[in-house]
Amino acid sequence: MLDTDSGAALTAGVVALAMAGYYALVRVAEARWPWLGVLLGTPAAPKYEQPAVRQR
């Protein structure tokens, strides 16, 4: 068995991998079915715009 610190570190690592896997899976699925973006808290992929260029 693992000691307390090793068990906590292993748990944190497994949770981080599970979250990354879930996020990646939903993002890939969202490309085909956009309504699945709701599972990530947003209805669509973010859209970024170029900032306006200032004139001198």
XYZ file of C-alpha atoms in Angstrom:
56
model
C 0.000 0.000 0.000
C 0.948 3.653 -0.286
C 1.657 6.077 2.511
C -0.650 9.074 2.955
C 1.460 11.550 0.970
C 1.999 9.176 -1.944
C -1.700 8.316 -2.016
C -2.654 11.981 -2.112
C -0.175 12.669 -4.926
C -1.436 9.678 -6.901
C -5.046 10.784 -6.423
C -4.215 14.315 -7.588
C -2.452 12.944 -10.671
C -5.322 10.621 -11.583
C -7.867 13.431 -11.168
C -5.765 15.776 -13.332
C -5.493 13.150 -16.082
C -9.225 12.427 -15.918
C -10.050 16.138 -16.209
C -7.680 16.581 -19.158
C -9.160 13.538 -20.881
C -12.722 14.752 -20.320
C -11.877 18.215 -21.662
C -10.124 16.825 -24.743
C -12.948 14.386 -25.479
C -15.639 17.068 -25.198
C -13.646 19.525 -27.367
C -13.251 16.918 -30.116
C -16.933 15.970 -29.897
C -17.905 19.657 -29.920
C -16.305 20.045 -33.351
C -18.886 17.600 -34.700
C -21.803 18.416 -32.387
C -21.544 22.086 -31.283
C -24.310 21.726 -28.685
C -21.937 19.568 -26.593
C -20.079 22.756 -25.672
C -22.623 23.078 -22.881
C -20.694 20.314 -21.086
C -17.771 22.734 -20.793
C -19.924 25.634 -19.674
C -19.926 27.419 -23.027
C -22.230 26.926 -25.994
C -19.428 27.384 -28.560
C -15.687 27.575 -28.991
C -14.245 30.966 -28.040
C -13.813 33.525 -30.800
C -10.966 35.998 -30.592
C -10.690 39.274 -32.472
C -7.644 41.335 -33.313
C -7.400 44.469 -31.184
C -7.951 47.735 -33.015
C -4.773 49.378 -34.262
C -4.223 52.823 -32.779
C -3.312 55.684 -35.088
C -0.570 58.061 -33.971
